[in-house]
């Protein structure tokens, strides 16, 4: 049901169904006849979940900043008013549930989260609420950022470090009877910002229970990590192993070189060195601002430059190294829904390609 805690990737096709929701055909435009009854319109149930902790979530939790946004939900940082505990709350708007299959997906996501045991490498389920407007899924708050961002920051992992990550992913996959169906670096978060923080799987919105002997046909997931069997509409738990293999390749080879043509990588490195006036291997706010202004047709406002710099400054040291600067191009599509950042990124796209 969209991104759980991490920022959603607008370029990914989250779900492709076998048919459209309430499609309009020529037959629908013809007068009704007794021999061709209309398909009943979907009526969203007043209650989606059979069981919940109630509807008074706003009396028990204080909602804070937005953490991420997906196809069906928005995730917020929340605090338990009584205990002070901070959690992540995924709010799934009922107005987005436009077909019975959407309702089933929400029910299954909650069921899977309840089913999964307390595990150091799975985001913990806390509780679920439902009112007339939305379902509120409460989970452990992970503040260490995405695996994707650490890959970009490191450039690539050593084989030993990659083995630790992959072992974690493989353990999560099917030990608890669930096919994740959307394994990718963005769906793994670190519990905190330390180097030794546990890595946790998130976003079970597309997951499904393993059924012995049953093959699945629904096309779901993210194209870059999707197994061929998904497109053939005949798959089981092996598709998670394929996705894990893609993640391993990225861990060992690095994201930047894999996602950008060689000439763009070379061009970005050259651009970085031209902006780095004092040749100390990092860009200050002023150097980035001056460099962007020299590329564009008009000056870029300070707030836009600041937003761009903060988005790329993974280690939060106030300057950008070459890898962080190149990450700007890698993340272009991932945050292209932000008008301010899109405007800033246009300064990099000199030939509009």
GROMACS .gro file of N, CA and C in nm, residues 138-260:
model
  369
  138UNK      N    1   0.044   0.179   1.327
  138UNK     CA    2   0.155   0.225   1.410
  138UNK      C    3   0.268   0.123   1.409
  139UNK      N    4   0.389   0.173   1.384
  139UNK     CA    5   0.507   0.086   1.375
  139UNK      C    6   0.625   0.150   1.445
  140UNK      N    7   0.727   0.069   1.465
  140UNK     CA    8   0.854   0.117   1.520
  140UNK      C    9   0.910   0.229   1.432
  141UNK      N   10   0.964   0.332   1.495
  141UNK     CA   11   1.024   0.443   1.423
  141UNK      C   12   1.172   0.413   1.398
  142UNK      N   13   1.211   0.411   1.271
  142UNK     CA   14   1.352   0.389   1.232
  142UNK      C   15   1.410   0.522   1.185
  143UNK      N   16   1.517   0.567   1.249
  143UNK     CA   17   1.569   0.701   1.222
  143UNK      C   18   1.707   0.700   1.156
  144UNK      N   19   1.752   0.582   1.111
  144UNK     CA   20   1.886   0.574   1.055
  144UNK      C   21   1.895   0.590   0.904
  145UNK      N   22   1.781   0.610   0.837
  145UNK     CA   23   1.783   0.629   0.693
  145UNK      C   24   1.778   0.498   0.617
  146UNK      N   25   1.764   0.510   0.484
  146UNK     CA   26   1.749   0.393   0.397
  146UNK      C   27   1.883   0.327   0.367
  147UNK      N   28   1.877   0.198   0.341
  147UNK     CA   29   1.994   0.126   0.289
  147UNK      C   30   2.041   0.191   0.160
  148UNK      N   31   1.946   0.237   0.076
  148UNK     CA   32   1.979   0.302  -0.051
  148UNK      C   33   2.075   0.419  -0.028
  149UNK      N   34   2.044   0.503   0.070
  149UNK     CA   35   2.125   0.621   0.093
  149UNK      C   36   2.265   0.586   0.142
  150UNK      N   37   2.278   0.479   0.220
  150UNK     CA   38   2.411   0.437   0.267
  150UNK      C   39   2.493   0.379   0.153
  151UNK      N   40   2.426   0.311   0.060
  151UNK     CA   41   2.498   0.262  -0.057
  151UNK      C   42   2.554   0.379  -0.136
  152UNK      N   43   2.471   0.481  -0.157
  152UNK     CA   44   2.514   0.598  -0.233
  152UNK      C   45   2.628   0.668  -0.162
  153UNK      N   46   2.619   0.680  -0.030
  153UNK     CA   47   2.723   0.749   0.047
  153UNK      C   48   2.855   0.675   0.042
  154UNK      N   49   2.850   0.541   0.047
  154UNK     CA   50   2.972   0.461   0.047
  154UNK      C   51   3.030   0.442  -0.093
  155UNK      N   52   2.946   0.457  -0.196
  155UNK     CA   53   2.991   0.425  -0.331
  155UNK      C   54   2.968   0.279  -0.361
  156UNK      N   55   3.023   0.192  -0.277
  156UNK     CA   56   2.996   0.048  -0.284
  156UNK      C   57   3.041  -0.015  -0.154
  157UNK      N   58   2.999  -0.139  -0.129
  157UNK     CA   59   3.033  -0.212  -0.007
  157UNK      C   60   3.145  -0.311  -0.036
  158UNK      N   61   3.221  -0.346   0.067
  158UNK     CA   62   3.315  -0.457   0.056
  158UNK      C   63   3.235  -0.586   0.053
  159UNK      N   64   3.297  -0.695   0.008
  159UNK     CA   65   3.226  -0.822   0.004
  159UNK      C   66   3.181  -0.865   0.143
  160UNK      N   67   3.266  -0.842   0.243
  160UNK     CA   68   3.229  -0.881   0.380
  160UNK      C   69   3.109  -0.800   0.429
  161UNK      N   70   3.111  -0.668   0.407
  161UNK     CA   71   3.000  -0.584   0.450
  161UNK      C   72   2.873  -0.617   0.374
  162UNK      N   73   2.887  -0.645   0.243
  162UNK     CA   74   2.770  -0.681   0.161
  162UNK      C   75   2.710  -0.813   0.209
  163UNK      N   76   2.796  -0.907   0.249
  163UNK     CA   77   2.748  -1.037   0.295
  163UNK      C   78   2.660  -1.022   0.419
  164UNK      N   79   2.697  -0.929   0.508
  164UNK     CA   80   2.617  -0.907   0.629
  164UNK      C   81   2.479  -0.856   0.592
  165UNK      N   82   2.472  -0.761   0.498
  165UNK     CA   83   2.343  -0.704   0.456
  165UNK      C   84   2.258  -0.811   0.389
  166UNK      N   85   2.317  -0.886   0.297
  166UNK     CA   86   2.242  -0.987   0.222
  166UNK      C   87   2.193  -1.097   0.314
  167UNK      N   88   2.274  -1.136   0.412
  167UNK     CA   89   2.232  -1.238   0.508
  167UNK      C   90   2.106  -1.192   0.582
  168UNK      N   91   2.105  -1.064   0.616
  168UNK     CA   92   1.987  -1.008   0.684
  168UNK      C   93   1.864  -1.016   0.595
  169UNK      N   94   1.880  -0.975   0.468
  169UNK     CA   95   1.767  -0.974   0.375
  169UNK      C   96   1.714  -1.115   0.352
  170UNK      N   97   1.804  -1.210   0.332
  170UNK     CA   98   1.761  -1.347   0.307
  170UNK      C   99   1.691  -1.408   0.428
  171UNK      N  100   1.736  -1.371   0.547
  171UNK     CA  101   1.672  -1.423   0.668
  171UNK      C  102   1.529  -1.372   0.680
  172UNK      N  103   1.511  -1.246   0.642
  172UNK     CA  104   1.378  -1.186   0.652
  172UNK      C  105   1.282  -1.248   0.551
  173UNK      N  106   1.336  -1.284   0.434
  173UNK     CA  107   1.252  -1.321   0.319
  173UNK      C  108   1.136  -1.414   0.353
  174UNK      N  109   1.166  -1.540   0.390
  174UNK     CA  110   1.060  -1.640   0.392
  174UNK      C  111   1.054  -1.721   0.521
  175UNK      N  112   1.139  -1.683   0.617
  175UNK     CA  113   1.142  -1.759   0.742
  175UNK      C  114   1.007  -1.756   0.812
  176UNK      N  115   0.932  -1.649   0.790
  176UNK     CA  116   0.806  -1.632   0.863
  176UNK      C  117   0.684  -1.647   0.773
  177UNK      N  118   0.702  -1.716   0.658
  177UNK     CA  119   0.588  -1.752   0.574
  177UNK      C  120   0.531  -1.640   0.491
  178UNK      N  121   0.613  -1.538   0.461
  178UNK     CA  122   0.565  -1.422   0.386
  178UNK      C  123   0.656  -1.396   0.266
  179UNK      N  124   0.596  -1.372   0.149
  179UNK     CA  125   0.671  -1.323   0.033
  179UNK      C  126   0.660  -1.171   0.034
  180UNK      N  127   0.773  -1.103   0.039
  180UNK     CA  128   0.768  -0.956   0.048
  180UNK      C  129   0.717  -0.894  -0.081
  181UNK      N  130   0.770  -0.936  -0.194
  181UNK     CA  131   0.729  -0.894  -0.330
  181UNK      C  132   0.773  -0.753  -0.369
  182UNK      N  133   0.845  -0.684  -0.282
  182UNK     CA  134   0.896  -0.552  -0.322
  182UNK      C  135   1.028  -0.522  -0.250
  183UNK      N  136   1.117  -0.621  -0.252
  183UNK     CA  137   1.247  -0.602  -0.188
  183UNK      C  138   1.334  -0.509  -0.273
  184UNK      N  139   1.387  -0.406  -0.210
  184UNK     CA  140   1.476  -0.309  -0.275
  184UNK      C  141   1.542  -0.229  -0.164
  185UNK      N  142   1.654  -0.163  -0.192
  185UNK     CA  143   1.725  -0.091  -0.085
  185UNK      C  144   1.640   0.013  -0.014
  186UNK      N  145   1.545   0.073  -0.085
  186UNK     CA  146   1.460   0.175  -0.023
  186UNK      C  147   1.366   0.116   0.082
  187UNK      N  148   1.344  -0.015   0.081
  187UNK     CA  149   1.254  -0.079   0.175
  187UNK      C  150   1.328  -0.146   0.291
  188UNK      N  151   1.450  -0.100   0.315
  188UNK     CA  152   1.525  -0.140   0.433
  188UNK      C  153   1.576  -0.015   0.502
  189UNK      N  154   1.543   0.000   0.628
  189UNK     CA  155   1.584   0.116   0.706
  189UNK      C  156   1.675   0.074   0.820
  190UNK      N  157   1.767   0.163   0.857
  190UNK     CA  158   1.850   0.141   0.975
  190UNK      C  159   1.779   0.197   1.097
  191UNK      N  160   1.790   0.125   1.209
  191UNK     CA  161   1.720   0.165   1.330
  191UNK      C  162   1.766   0.302   1.379
  192UNK      N  163   1.896   0.331   1.363
  192UNK     CA  164   1.950   0.461   1.401
  192UNK      C  165   2.067   0.494   1.310
  193UNK      N  166   2.136   0.603   1.335
  193UNK     CA  167   2.239   0.652   1.243
  193UNK      C  168   2.377   0.591   1.266
  194UNK      N  169   2.391   0.504   1.365
  194UNK     CA  170   2.522   0.444   1.392
  194UNK      C  171   2.558   0.342   1.285
  195UNK      N  172   2.689   0.317   1.268
  195UNK     CA  173   2.736   0.222   1.168
  195UNK      C  174   2.693   0.079   1.199
  196UNK      N  175   2.670   0.051   1.328
  196UNK     CA  176   2.634  -0.085   1.369
  196UNK      C  177   2.484  -0.102   1.389
  197UNK      N  178   2.406  -0.005   1.347
  197UNK     CA  179   2.261  -0.011   1.366
  197UNK      C  180   2.201  -0.130   1.292
  198UNK      N  181   2.102  -0.198   1.352
  198UNK     CA  182   2.036  -0.310   1.282
  198UNK      C  183   1.958  -0.261   1.161
  199UNK      N  184   1.958  -0.342   1.056
  199UNK     CA  185   1.886  -0.312   0.933
  199UNK      C  186   1.750  -0.380   0.939
  200UNK      N  187   1.643  -0.304   0.908
  200UNK     CA  188   1.508  -0.357   0.925
  200UNK      C  189   1.428  -0.349   0.796
  201UNK      N  190   1.358  -0.457   0.763
  201UNK     CA  191   1.269  -0.460   0.647
  201UNK      C  192   1.142  -0.384   0.681
  202UNK      N  193   1.094  -0.305   0.584
  202UNK     CA  194   0.970  -0.229   0.602
  202UNK      C  195   0.878  -0.252   0.482
  203UNK      N  196   0.764  -0.187   0.485
  203UNK     CA  197   0.668  -0.182   0.375
  203UNK      C  198   0.624  -0.319   0.326
  204UNK      N  199   0.532  -0.378   0.400
  204UNK     CA  200   0.476  -0.507   0.362
  204UNK      C  201   0.342  -0.490   0.291
  205UNK      N  202   0.322  -0.373   0.229
  205UNK     CA  203   0.197  -0.343   0.162
  205UNK      C  204   0.168  -0.428   0.040
  206UNK      N  205   0.271  -0.483  -0.022
  206UNK     CA  206   0.251  -0.571  -0.139
  206UNK      C  207   0.278  -0.717  -0.104
  207UNK      N  208   0.306  -0.745   0.022
  207UNK     CA  209   0.343  -0.880   0.063
  207UNK      C  210   0.222  -0.971   0.065
  208UNK      N  211   0.252  -1.101   0.067
  208UNK     CA  212   0.145  -1.202   0.065
  208UNK      C  213   0.195  -1.326   0.137
  209UNK      N  214   0.104  -1.400   0.196
  209UNK     CA  215   0.142  -1.521   0.266
  209UNK      C  216   0.178  -1.632   0.167
  210UNK      N  217   0.282  -1.708   0.200
  210UNK     CA  218   0.319  -1.824   0.119
  210UNK      C  219   0.213  -1.932   0.134
  211UNK      N  220   0.169  -1.985   0.020
  211UNK     CA  221   0.073  -2.095   0.020
  211UNK      C  222   0.136  -2.211  -0.056
  212UNK      N  223   0.164  -2.322   0.011
  212UNK     CA  224   0.229  -2.436  -0.054
  212UNK      C  225   0.156  -2.480  -0.180
  213UNK      N  226   0.231  -2.489  -0.290
  213UNK     CA  227   0.174  -2.535  -0.416
  213UNK      C  228   0.101  -2.428  -0.495
  214UNK      N  229   0.087  -2.308  -0.439
  214UNK     CA  230   0.013  -2.201  -0.507
  214UNK      C  231   0.111  -2.110  -0.579
  215UNK      N  232   0.082  -2.079  -0.705
  215UNK     CA  233   0.160  -1.983  -0.783
  215UNK      C  234   0.078  -1.855  -0.800
  216UNK      N  235   0.144  -1.743  -0.797
  216UNK     CA  236   0.074  -1.615  -0.801
  216UNK      C  237   0.088  -1.550  -0.940
  217UNK      N  238  -0.009  -1.467  -0.976
  217UNK     CA  239  -0.014  -1.409  -1.110
  217UNK      C  240  -0.012  -1.257  -1.111
  218UNK      N  241  -0.038  -1.194  -0.999
  218UNK     CA  242  -0.050  -1.049  -0.994
  218UNK      C  243   0.086  -0.982  -1.017
  219UNK      N  244   0.091  -0.883  -1.105
  219UNK     CA  245   0.215  -0.811  -1.133
  219UNK      C  246   0.229  -0.697  -1.032
  220UNK      N  247   0.325  -0.710  -0.942
  220UNK     CA  248   0.349  -0.609  -0.840
  220UNK      C  249   0.500  -0.588  -0.825
  221UNK      N  250   0.537  -0.480  -0.758
  221UNK     CA  251   0.678  -0.457  -0.727
  221UNK      C  252   0.736  -0.339  -0.801
  222UNK      N  253   0.868  -0.331  -0.799
  222UNK     CA  254   0.942  -0.222  -0.860
  222UNK      C  255   1.023  -0.278  -0.977
  223UNK      N  256   1.005  -0.221  -1.096
  223UNK     CA  257   1.059  -0.282  -1.218
  223UNK      C  258   1.206  -0.320  -1.213
  224UNK      N  259   1.293  -0.235  -1.157
  224UNK     CA  260   1.436  -0.263  -1.160
  224UNK      C  261   1.471  -0.389  -1.082
  225UNK      N  262   1.388  -0.423  -0.982
  225UNK     CA  263   1.418  -0.538  -0.894
  225UNK      C  264   1.324  -0.656  -0.921
  226UNK      N  265   1.241  -0.644  -1.023
  226UNK     CA  266   1.136  -0.743  -1.048
  226UNK      C  267   1.189  -0.866  -1.121
  227UNK      N  268   1.153  -0.983  -1.071
  227UNK     CA  269   1.196  -1.109  -1.132
  227UNK      C  270   1.118  -1.134  -1.262
  228UNK      N  271   1.178  -1.204  -1.360
  228UNK     CA  272   1.107  -1.236  -1.485
  228UNK      C  273   0.979  -1.314  -1.462
  229UNK      N  274   0.977  -1.397  -1.357
  229UNK     CA  275   0.857  -1.478  -1.331
  229UNK      C  276   0.735  -1.392  -1.301
  230UNK      N  277   0.759  -1.272  -1.245
  230UNK     CA  278   0.645  -1.183  -1.216
  230UNK      C  279   0.577  -1.142  -1.346
  231UNK      N  280   0.658  -1.105  -1.445
  231UNK     CA  281   0.602  -1.063  -1.574
  231UNK      C  282   0.537  -1.180  -1.646
  232UNK      N  283   0.583  -1.302  -1.618
  232UNK     CA  284   0.521  -1.421  -1.677
  232UNK      C  285   0.395  -1.462  -1.601
  233UNK      N  286   0.365  -1.393  -1.492
  233UNK     CA  287   0.247  -1.419  -1.409
  233UNK      C  288   0.245  -1.564  -1.358
  234UNK      N  289   0.359  -1.609  -1.313
  234UNK     CA  290   0.369  -1.745  -1.259
  234UNK      C  291   0.487  -1.749  -1.162
  235UNK      N  292   0.461  -1.720  -1.034
  235UNK     CA  293   0.574  -1.708  -0.943
  235UNK      C  294   0.538  -1.748  -0.800
  236UNK      N  295   0.644  -1.768  -0.722
  236UNK     CA  296   0.632  -1.797  -0.579
  236UNK      C  297   0.737  -1.719  -0.504
  237UNK      N  298   0.786  -1.778  -0.393
  237UNK     CA  299   0.880  -1.705  -0.308
  237UNK      C  300   1.015  -1.681  -0.374
  238UNK      N  301   1.044  -1.749  -0.486
  238UNK     CA  302   1.174  -1.732  -0.551
  238UNK      C  303   1.195  -1.589  -0.604
  239UNK      N  304   1.086  -1.512  -0.622
  239UNK     CA  305   1.104  -1.376  -0.675
  239UNK      C  306   1.178  -1.286  -0.576
  240UNK      N  307   1.166  -1.313  -0.446
  240UNK     CA  308   1.240  -1.235  -0.347
  240UNK      C  309   1.389  -1.263  -0.356
  241UNK      N  310   1.424  -1.386  -0.392
  241UNK     CA  311   1.566  -1.421  -0.406
  241UNK      C  312   1.627  -1.345  -0.525
  242UNK      N  313   1.551  -1.333  -0.634
  242UNK     CA  314   1.598  -1.255  -0.750
  242UNK      C  315   1.624  -1.110  -0.707
  243UNK      N  316   1.526  -1.050  -0.638
  243UNK     CA  317   1.541  -0.911  -0.595
  243UNK      C  318   1.661  -0.894  -0.503
  244UNK      N  319   1.685  -0.992  -0.418
  244UNK     CA  320   1.800  -0.987  -0.329
  244UNK      C  321   1.930  -0.991  -0.409
  245UNK      N  322   1.931  -1.067  -0.518
  245UNK     CA  323   2.049  -1.071  -0.604
  245UNK      C  324   2.079  -0.938  -0.669
  246UNK      N  325   1.973  -0.867  -0.709
  246UNK     CA  326   1.991  -0.733  -0.766
  246UNK      C  327   2.049  -0.639  -0.661
  247UNK      N  328   1.998  -0.649  -0.538
  247UNK     CA  329   2.051  -0.565  -0.430
  247UNK      C  330   2.198  -0.596  -0.405
  248UNK      N  331   2.235  -0.724  -0.409
  248UNK     CA  332   2.375  -0.762  -0.390
  248UNK      C  333   2.464  -0.700  -0.497
  249UNK      N  334   2.419  -0.702  -0.621
  249UNK     CA  335   2.495  -0.642  -0.731
  249UNK      C  336   2.518  -0.494  -0.704
  250UNK      N  337   2.412  -0.425  -0.659
  250UNK     CA  338   2.423  -0.282  -0.632
  250UNK      C  339   2.518  -0.256  -0.515
  251UNK      N  340   2.511  -0.340  -0.412
  251UNK     CA  341   2.600  -0.324  -0.297
  251UNK      C  342   2.746  -0.333  -0.338
  252UNK      N  343   2.777  -0.428  -0.426
  252UNK     CA  344   2.917  -0.452  -0.464
  252UNK      C  345   2.966  -0.356  -0.571
  253UNK      N  346   2.878  -0.313  -0.660
  253UNK     CA  347   2.921  -0.233  -0.775
  253UNK      C  348   2.892  -0.084  -0.759
  254UNK      N  349   2.804  -0.047  -0.667
  254UNK     CA  350   2.772   0.094  -0.647
  254UNK      C  351   2.654   0.138  -0.731
  255UNK      N  352   2.580   0.235  -0.679
  255UNK     CA  353   2.457   0.279  -0.744
  255UNK      C  354   2.483   0.378  -0.855
  256UNK      N  355   2.573   0.472  -0.831
  256UNK     CA  356   2.591   0.584  -0.924
  256UNK      C  357   2.631   0.535  -1.063
  257UNK      N  358   2.734   0.452  -1.070
  257UNK     CA  359   2.781   0.406  -1.200
  257UNK      C  360   2.677   0.320  -1.270
  258UNK      N  361   2.592   0.253  -1.194
  258UNK     CA  362   2.494   0.164  -1.254
  258UNK      C  363   2.371   0.240  -1.306
  259UNK      N  364   2.344   0.355  -1.244
  259UNK     CA  365   2.223   0.426  -1.280
  259UNK      C  366   2.247   0.540  -1.378
  260UNK      N  367   2.372   0.575  -1.406
  260UNK     CA  368   2.403   0.685  -1.495
  260UNK      C  369   2.496   0.638  -1.606
   0.00000   0.00000   0.00000
